[in-house]
PDB file of C-alpha atoms in Angstrom:
ATOM      1  CA  UNK A   1      31.029  43.022   2.691  1.00 68.00           C
ATOM      2  CA  UNK A   2      30.638  39.545   4.015  1.00 74.00           C
ATOM      3  CA  UNK A   3      30.234  36.762   1.512  1.00 86.00           C
ATOM      4  CA  UNK A   4      29.879  33.010   1.550  1.00 93.00           C
ATOM      5  CA  UNK A   5      31.117  30.825  -1.293  1.00 95.00           C
ATOM      6  CA  UNK A   6      29.997  27.295  -1.993  1.00 96.00           C
ATOM      7  CA  UNK A   7      32.272  25.849  -4.586  1.00 87.00           C
ATOM      8  CA  UNK A   8      30.063  23.208  -6.120  1.00 89.00           C
ATOM      9  CA  UNK A   9      26.761  24.014  -7.739  1.00 92.00           C
ATOM     10  CA  UNK A  10      25.697  20.422  -8.300  1.00 95.00           C
ATOM     11  CA  UNK A  11      27.269  17.231  -6.977  1.00 97.00           C
ATOM     12  CA  UNK A  12      26.222  13.793  -8.182  1.00 97.00           C
ATOM     13  CA  UNK A  13      27.235  10.742  -6.164  1.00 97.00           C
ATOM     14  CA  UNK A  14      26.350   7.102  -5.946  1.00 97.00           C
ATOM     15  CA  UNK A  15      25.059   5.658  -2.711  1.00 96.00           C
ATOM     16  CA  UNK A  16      27.790   4.833  -0.178  1.00 96.00           C
ATOM     17  CA  UNK A  17      30.178   7.384  -1.671  1.00 97.00           C
ATOM     18  CA  UNK A  18      31.776   9.919   0.627  1.00 97.00           C
ATOM     19  CA  UNK A  19      30.695  13.527   0.509  1.00 97.00           C
ATOM     20  CA  UNK A  20      32.499  16.774   1.081  1.00 97.00           C
ATOM     21  CA  UNK A  21      30.879  20.113   0.266  1.00 97.00           C
ATOM     22  CA  UNK A  22      33.035  23.201   0.418  1.00 96.00           C
ATOM     23  CA  UNK A  23      32.136  26.472   2.123  1.00 97.00           C
ATOM     24  CA  UNK A  24      34.340  29.532   2.506  1.00 96.00           C
ATOM     25  CA  UNK A  25      33.481  32.875   4.041  1.00 93.00           C
ATOM     26  CA  UNK A  26      35.084  36.265   3.854  1.00 89.00           C
ATOM     27  CA  UNK A  27      34.843  37.786   7.345  1.00 79.00           C
ATOM     28  CA  UNK A  28      37.978  37.850   9.501  1.00 72.00           C
ATOM     29  CA  UNK A  29      36.394  38.276  12.904  1.00 76.00           C
ATOM     30  CA  UNK A  30      34.378  35.990  15.142  1.00 79.00           C
ATOM     31  CA  UNK A  31      31.808  33.977  13.237  1.00 83.00           C
ATOM     32  CA  UNK A  32      29.021  31.533  13.830  1.00 89.00           C
ATOM     33  CA  UNK A  33      28.586  28.977  11.074  1.00 92.00           C
ATOM     34  CA  UNK A  34      25.645  26.909   9.940  1.00 94.00           C
ATOM     35  CA  UNK A  35      24.717  24.255   7.427  1.00 97.00           C
ATOM     36  CA  UNK A  36      21.072  24.021   6.432  1.00 96.00           C
ATOM     37  CA  UNK A  37      19.466  21.384   4.222  1.00 96.00           C
ATOM     38  CA  UNK A  38      16.431  21.737   1.987  1.00 94.00           C
ATOM     39  CA  UNK A  39      14.846  18.485   0.848  1.00 94.00           C
ATOM     40  CA  UNK A  40      12.806  18.667  -2.367  1.00 91.00           C
ATOM     41  CA  UNK A  41       9.675  20.714  -1.821  1.00 86.00           C
ATOM     42  CA  UNK A  42      10.436  21.394   1.825  1.00 88.00           C
ATOM     43  CA  UNK A  43      11.679  24.256   3.943  1.00 87.00           C
ATOM     44  CA  UNK A  44      15.182  24.699   5.277  1.00 92.00           C
ATOM     45  CA  UNK A  45      16.213  22.642   8.264  1.00 93.00           C
ATOM     46  CA  UNK A  46      19.302  23.009  10.400  1.00 94.00           C
ATOM     47  CA  UNK A  47      21.909  20.267   9.892  1.00 96.00           C
ATOM     48  CA  UNK A  48      24.531  21.560  12.266  1.00 96.00           C
ATOM     49  CA  UNK A  49      26.102  24.711  13.622  1.00 93.00           C
ATOM     50  CA  UNK A  50      29.354  25.959  15.086  1.00 93.00           C
ATOM     51  CA  UNK A  51      29.556  28.617  17.775  1.00 87.00           C
ATOM     52  CA  UNK A  52      32.817  27.936  19.587  1.00 86.00           C
ATOM     53  CA  UNK A  53      34.923  25.154  21.046  1.00 90.00           C
ATOM     54  CA  UNK A  54      35.655  21.934  19.192  1.00 93.00           C
ATOM     55  CA  UNK A  55      36.005  22.859  15.514  1.00 94.00           C
ATOM     56  CA  UNK A  56      34.640  19.465  14.454  1.00 96.00           C
ATOM     57  CA  UNK A  57      30.889  19.651  14.741  1.00 96.00           C
ATOM     58  CA  UNK A  58      28.544  16.708  14.426  1.00 96.00           C
ATOM     59  CA  UNK A  59      25.007  17.161  13.205  1.00 94.00           C
ATOM     60  CA  UNK A  60      21.977  15.097  12.356  1.00 93.00           C
ATOM     61  CA  UNK A  61      21.884  12.149   9.963  1.00 94.00           C
ATOM     62  CA  UNK A  62      25.608  11.447  10.202  1.00 96.00           C
ATOM     63  CA  UNK A  63      26.773  14.801   8.872  1.00 97.00           C
ATOM     64  CA  UNK A  64      29.739  16.644  10.302  1.00 97.00           C
ATOM     65  CA  UNK A  65      31.610  19.831   9.505  1.00 98.00           C
ATOM     66  CA  UNK A  66      35.018  21.152  10.357  1.00 96.00           C
ATOM     67  CA  UNK A  67      35.754  24.795  11.050  1.00 95.00           C
ATOM     68  CA  UNK A  68      39.243  25.753   9.907  1.00 94.00           C
ATOM     69  CA  UNK A  69      39.759  29.346  10.926  1.00 91.00           C
ATOM     70  CA  UNK A  70      43.025  29.801   9.031  1.00 92.00           C
ATOM     71  CA  UNK A  71      41.297  28.792   5.804  1.00 93.00           C
ATOM     72  CA  UNK A  72      38.015  30.599   6.506  1.00 93.00           C
ATOM     73  CA  UNK A  73      36.307  27.309   5.745  1.00 95.00           C
ATOM     74  CA  UNK A  74      33.478  25.204   7.120  1.00 97.00           C
ATOM     75  CA  UNK A  75      33.238  22.139   4.908  1.00 97.00           C
ATOM     76  CA  UNK A  76      30.437  19.621   5.278  1.00 98.00           C
ATOM     77  CA  UNK A  77      31.215  15.912   5.217  1.00 98.00           C
ATOM     78  CA  UNK A  78      29.466  12.569   5.347  1.00 98.00           C
ATOM     79  CA  UNK A  79      31.330   9.252   5.066  1.00 97.00           C
ATOM     80  CA  UNK A  80      28.605   7.399   3.184  1.00 97.00           C
ATOM     81  CA  UNK A  81      25.673   9.096   1.498  1.00 97.00           C
ATOM     82  CA  UNK A  82      22.217   7.629   1.000  1.00 97.00           C
ATOM     83  CA  UNK A  83      19.605   8.284  -1.654  1.00 96.00           C
ATOM     84  CA  UNK A  84      17.591  10.138   0.998  1.00 96.00           C
ATOM     85  CA  UNK A  85      20.383  12.719   1.276  1.00 97.00           C
ATOM     86  CA  UNK A  86      19.358  14.115  -2.094  1.00 97.00           C
ATOM     87  CA  UNK A  87      18.710  17.766  -1.289  1.00 97.00           C
ATOM     88  CA  UNK A  88      20.129  21.247  -1.557  1.00 95.00           C
ATOM     89  CA  UNK A  89      22.656  22.264   1.084  1.00 97.00           C
ATOM     90  CA  UNK A  90      23.261  25.809   2.200  1.00 95.00           C
ATOM     91  CA  UNK A  91      26.153  27.167   4.193  1.00 96.00           C
ATOM     92  CA  UNK A  92      25.440  30.304   6.228  1.00 93.00           C
ATOM     93  CA  UNK A  93      27.534  32.642   8.312  1.00 90.00           C
ATOM     94  CA  UNK A  94      26.770  35.149  10.984  1.00 84.00           C
ATOM     95  CA  UNK A  95      29.611  37.560  11.608  1.00 70.00           C
ATOM     96  CA  UNK A  96      29.335  38.791  15.151  1.00 62.00           C
ATOM     97  CA  UNK A  97      29.395  42.535  15.598  1.00 55.00           C
ATOM     98  CA  UNK A  98      29.630  43.153  11.884  1.00 52.00           C
ATOM     99  CA  UNK A  99      27.743  46.310  10.967  1.00 50.00           C
ATOM    100  CA  UNK A 100      24.946  45.684  13.411  1.00 49.00           C
ATOM    101  CA  UNK A 101      23.892  42.534  11.651  1.00 52.00           C
ATOM    102  CA  UNK A 102      22.138  41.424  14.809  1.00 59.00           C
ATOM    103  CA  UNK A 103      22.030  37.784  14.035  1.00 63.00           C
ATOM    104  CA  UNK A 104      21.451  38.051  10.321  1.00 78.00           C
ATOM    105  CA  UNK A 105      22.740  35.173   8.284  1.00 86.00           C
ATOM    106  CA  UNK A 106      24.554  35.415   4.996  1.00 88.00           C
ATOM    107  CA  UNK A 107      23.801  32.368   2.877  1.00 92.00           C
ATOM    108  CA  UNK A 108      25.837  30.756   0.169  1.00 94.00           C
ATOM    109  CA  UNK A 109      24.156  30.023  -3.136  1.00 93.00           C
ATOM    110  CA  UNK A 110      23.662  26.397  -2.267  1.00 94.00           C
ATOM    111  CA  UNK A 111      24.906  23.040  -3.533  1.00 96.00           C
ATOM    112  CA  UNK A 112      22.501  20.543  -4.993  1.00 95.00           C
ATOM    113  CA  UNK A 113      23.340  16.959  -4.089  1.00 97.00           C
ATOM    114  CA  UNK A 114      21.910  14.160  -6.177  1.00 97.00           C
ATOM    115  CA  UNK A 115      22.504  10.640  -4.887  1.00 97.00           C
ATOM    116  CA  UNK A 116      21.982   7.808  -7.354  1.00 95.00           C
ATOM    117  CA  UNK A 117      20.565   4.594  -5.886  1.00 89.00           C
TER     118      UNK A 117
ATOM    119  CA  UNK B   1       3.787  23.679  18.384  1.00 68.00           C
ATOM    120  CA  UNK B   2       3.235  24.512  14.748  1.00 77.00           C
ATOM    121  CA  UNK B   3       6.566  26.356  14.559  1.00 92.00           C
ATOM    122  CA  UNK B   4       6.621  28.835  11.695  1.00 96.00           C
ATOM    123  CA  UNK B   5       3.659  28.926   9.345  1.00 96.00           C
ATOM    124  CA  UNK B   6       3.145  30.924   6.162  1.00 97.00           C
ATOM    125  CA  UNK B   7       0.022  31.951   4.309  1.00 97.00           C
ATOM    126  CA  UNK B   8      -0.661  31.475   1.416  1.00 96.00           C
ATOM    127  CA  UNK B   9       1.335  28.535   0.054  1.00 95.00           C
ATOM    128  CA  UNK B  10       1.020  29.620  -3.552  1.00 96.00           C
ATOM    129  CA  UNK B  11      -0.232  32.725  -5.313  1.00 96.00           C
ATOM    130  CA  UNK B  12      -0.398  34.070  -8.848  1.00 97.00           C
ATOM    131  CA  UNK B  13      -0.491  37.837  -9.316  1.00 96.00           C
ATOM    132  CA  UNK B  14      -0.689  40.115 -12.283  1.00 97.00           C
ATOM    133  CA  UNK B  15       1.838  42.899 -12.641  1.00 97.00           C
ATOM    134  CA  UNK B  16       0.782  45.871 -10.537  1.00 97.00           C
ATOM    135  CA  UNK B  17      -1.383  43.945  -8.113  1.00 97.00           C
ATOM    136  CA  UNK B  18      -0.694  44.026  -4.410  1.00 96.00           C
ATOM    137  CA  UNK B  19      -0.675  41.304  -1.806  1.00 96.00           C
ATOM    138  CA  UNK B  20       0.406  40.504   1.733  1.00 97.00           C
ATOM    139  CA  UNK B  21       2.201  37.390   2.866  1.00 97.00           C
ATOM    140  CA  UNK B  22       1.634  36.359   6.447  1.00 97.00           C
ATOM    141  CA  UNK B  23       4.150  34.658   8.688  1.00 97.00           C
ATOM    142  CA  UNK B  24       3.239  33.411  12.148  1.00 97.00           C
ATOM    143  CA  UNK B  25       5.367  31.758  14.815  1.00 97.00           C
ATOM    144  CA  UNK B  26       4.305  30.216  18.093  1.00 96.00           C
ATOM    145  CA  UNK B  27       7.739  29.912  19.698  1.00 94.00           C
ATOM    146  CA  UNK B  28       7.748  33.370  21.312  1.00 94.00           C
ATOM    147  CA  UNK B  29      10.776  34.332  19.230  1.00 93.00           C
ATOM    148  CA  UNK B  30      11.944  37.925  19.229  1.00 92.00           C
ATOM    149  CA  UNK B  31      13.502  37.988  15.777  1.00 92.00           C
ATOM    150  CA  UNK B  32      11.757  37.356  12.484  1.00 93.00           C
ATOM    151  CA  UNK B  33      13.024  37.444   8.917  1.00 94.00           C
ATOM    152  CA  UNK B  34      11.778  37.421   5.354  1.00 96.00           C
ATOM    153  CA  UNK B  35      13.935  35.876   2.621  1.00 95.00           C
ATOM    154  CA  UNK B  36      13.486  35.228  -1.046  1.00 96.00           C
ATOM    155  CA  UNK B  37      14.971  32.204  -2.744  1.00 93.00           C
ATOM    156  CA  UNK B  38      15.794  32.261  -6.416  1.00 92.00           C
ATOM    157  CA  UNK B  39      17.527  29.518  -8.434  1.00 86.00           C
ATOM    158  CA  UNK B  40      21.299  29.766  -8.135  1.00 84.00           C
ATOM    159  CA  UNK B  41      21.067  32.737  -5.760  1.00 86.00           C
ATOM    160  CA  UNK B  42      20.602  31.076  -2.392  1.00 87.00           C
ATOM    161  CA  UNK B  43      18.536  32.958   0.169  1.00 91.00           C
ATOM    162  CA  UNK B  44      18.617  36.709   0.307  1.00 92.00           C
ATOM    163  CA  UNK B  45      17.309  38.711   3.230  1.00 92.00           C
ATOM    164  CA  UNK B  46      14.524  41.154   2.384  1.00 95.00           C
ATOM    165  CA  UNK B  47      13.574  42.624   5.758  1.00 94.00           C
ATOM    166  CA  UNK B  48      13.870  41.580   9.352  1.00 92.00           C
ATOM    167  CA  UNK B  49      12.520  42.511  12.764  1.00 93.00           C
ATOM    168  CA  UNK B  50      14.240  42.420  16.125  1.00 89.00           C
ATOM    169  CA  UNK B  51      11.039  42.734  18.112  1.00 91.00           C
ATOM    170  CA  UNK B  52       7.424  43.780  18.088  1.00 93.00           C
ATOM    171  CA  UNK B  53       6.996  47.143  16.404  1.00 93.00           C
ATOM    172  CA  UNK B  54      10.451  47.155  14.793  1.00 93.00           C
ATOM    173  CA  UNK B  55      11.572  46.474  11.231  1.00 94.00           C
ATOM    174  CA  UNK B  56      14.805  46.883   9.314  1.00 91.00           C
ATOM    175  CA  UNK B  57      16.003  46.493   5.752  1.00 92.00           C
ATOM    176  CA  UNK B  58      17.968  43.516   4.598  1.00 89.00           C
ATOM    177  CA  UNK B  59      19.936  42.909   1.434  1.00 88.00           C
ATOM    178  CA  UNK B  60      17.093  43.255  -1.110  1.00 93.00           C
ATOM    179  CA  UNK B  61      14.326  45.428   0.390  1.00 95.00           C
ATOM    180  CA  UNK B  62      13.201  47.368  -2.689  1.00 95.00           C
ATOM    181  CA  UNK B  63       9.578  46.788  -3.671  1.00 96.00           C
ATOM    182  CA  UNK B  64       8.644  45.269  -0.322  1.00 97.00           C
ATOM    183  CA  UNK B  65       7.282  46.563   2.952  1.00 96.00           C
ATOM    184  CA  UNK B  66       6.884  44.801   6.281  1.00 97.00           C
ATOM    185  CA  UNK B  67       5.091  45.200   9.561  1.00 97.00           C
ATOM    186  CA  UNK B  68       5.431  43.562  12.967  1.00 96.00           C
ATOM    187  CA  UNK B  69       2.420  44.748  14.919  1.00 94.00           C
ATOM    188  CA  UNK B  70       2.298  41.602  17.014  1.00 95.00           C
ATOM    189  CA  UNK B  71       5.271  39.623  18.244  1.00 96.00           C
ATOM    190  CA  UNK B  72       4.071  36.412  16.653  1.00 97.00           C
ATOM    191  CA  UNK B  73       3.305  37.830  13.203  1.00 97.00           C
ATOM    192  CA  UNK B  74       5.490  39.320  10.481  1.00 98.00           C
ATOM    193  CA  UNK B  75       3.797  40.553   7.330  1.00 98.00           C
ATOM    194  CA  UNK B  76       5.469  41.066   3.976  1.00 98.00           C
ATOM    195  CA  UNK B  77       3.706  43.354   1.517  1.00 97.00           C
ATOM    196  CA  UNK B  78       4.112  43.866  -2.177  1.00 96.00           C
ATOM    197  CA  UNK B  79       2.467  47.145  -3.135  1.00 92.00           C
ATOM    198  CA  UNK B  80       2.820  46.778  -6.900  1.00 96.00           C
ATOM    199  CA  UNK B  81       4.018  43.367  -7.938  1.00 96.00           C
ATOM    200  CA  UNK B  82       6.581  43.001 -10.717  1.00 97.00           C
ATOM    201  CA  UNK B  83       7.685  39.869 -12.616  1.00 97.00           C
ATOM    202  CA  UNK B  84      11.103  40.213 -10.940  1.00 96.00           C
ATOM    203  CA  UNK B  85       9.376  39.406  -7.665  1.00 97.00           C
ATOM    204  CA  UNK B  86       8.495  35.927  -8.859  1.00 97.00           C
ATOM    205  CA  UNK B  87      10.223  33.813  -6.247  1.00 97.00           C
ATOM    206  CA  UNK B  88       9.802  31.537  -3.264  1.00 95.00           C
ATOM    207  CA  UNK B  89       9.494  33.502  -0.053  1.00 97.00           C
ATOM    208  CA  UNK B  90      10.589  32.059   3.263  1.00 96.00           C
ATOM    209  CA  UNK B  91       9.926  33.413   6.685  1.00 96.00           C
ATOM    210  CA  UNK B  92      12.137  32.515   9.630  1.00 94.00           C
ATOM    211  CA  UNK B  93      12.322  33.277  13.315  1.00 94.00           C
ATOM    212  CA  UNK B  94      14.946  33.029  16.022  1.00 91.00           C
ATOM    213  CA  UNK B  95      14.995  33.561  19.778  1.00 88.00           C
ATOM    214  CA  UNK B  96      17.365  36.508  19.550  1.00 77.00           C
ATOM    215  CA  UNK B  97      20.106  38.083  17.523  1.00 63.00           C
ATOM    216  CA  UNK B  98      23.192  37.105  19.459  1.00 60.00           C
ATOM    217  CA  UNK B  99      24.557  35.541  16.320  1.00 61.00           C
ATOM    218  CA  UNK B 100      24.526  31.941  17.309  1.00 62.00           C
ATOM    219  CA  UNK B 101      20.824  31.543  17.365  1.00 78.00           C
ATOM    220  CA  UNK B 102      19.316  29.008  15.026  1.00 86.00           C
ATOM    221  CA  UNK B 103      16.756  30.347  12.604  1.00 90.00           C
ATOM    222  CA  UNK B 104      13.641  28.259  12.119  1.00 92.00           C
ATOM    223  CA  UNK B 105      12.066  28.398   8.703  1.00 94.00           C
ATOM    224  CA  UNK B 106       8.520  28.236   7.467  1.00 95.00           C
ATOM    225  CA  UNK B 107       7.376  26.080   4.523  1.00 93.00           C
ATOM    226  CA  UNK B 108       7.570  28.911   1.997  1.00 94.00           C
ATOM    227  CA  UNK B 109       5.211  30.803  -0.291  1.00 96.00           C
ATOM    228  CA  UNK B 110       5.604  30.368  -4.013  1.00 95.00           C
ATOM    229  CA  UNK B 111       4.712  33.585  -5.845  1.00 97.00           C
ATOM    230  CA  UNK B 112       4.313  33.927  -9.583  1.00 97.00           C
ATOM    231  CA  UNK B 113       3.920  37.413 -11.034  1.00 97.00           C
ATOM    232  CA  UNK B 114       2.687  37.506 -14.607  1.00 96.00           C
TER     233      UNK B 114
END
């Protein structure tokens, strides 16, 4: 079965520190990859997504992610975090043509990011 | 556009009671989804629908039923609530299921089963 692993449960950083959140998936075929963010008390919002082409994807609020097919990874990065980036971040994968998933996403368990002012 | 809306925002049930959660979207999306979110578990798919009149089981369907009588609405029912169903429920919709479609989420319904 497909699975998505997010290595860090909780990351604590000071403002201006650099961020990298790990995400690995288990499916060997064609995938579409997503990072969603959930700010405290809010619903999930799309940060960025990868379908094809350039493996370095830029999203909103200065976030970017790099798809490395050989490592089955899609890590999220930001050069300098702000207090307002405090949120929970979810990696999600859709494996095309896998068991009739028809667009269903498999989510990782999430990484909580706390940014200290 | 309101996007995806959910009713109610919060509900407390006693074990054995039933209730229906309503999800509505005004984006004319074909696909709709119900997830539950539990601490440390991420989001898990309960049921989904690929179009009006269709439903299918997701990862954790037991104890839930769904209906998609109208394209814009997706209802999630709990026939006999159990404490294990205490969770935050999110509805989402997407234009289609090609795999690369972004899912748009509602604000969530917080359910407490006593």
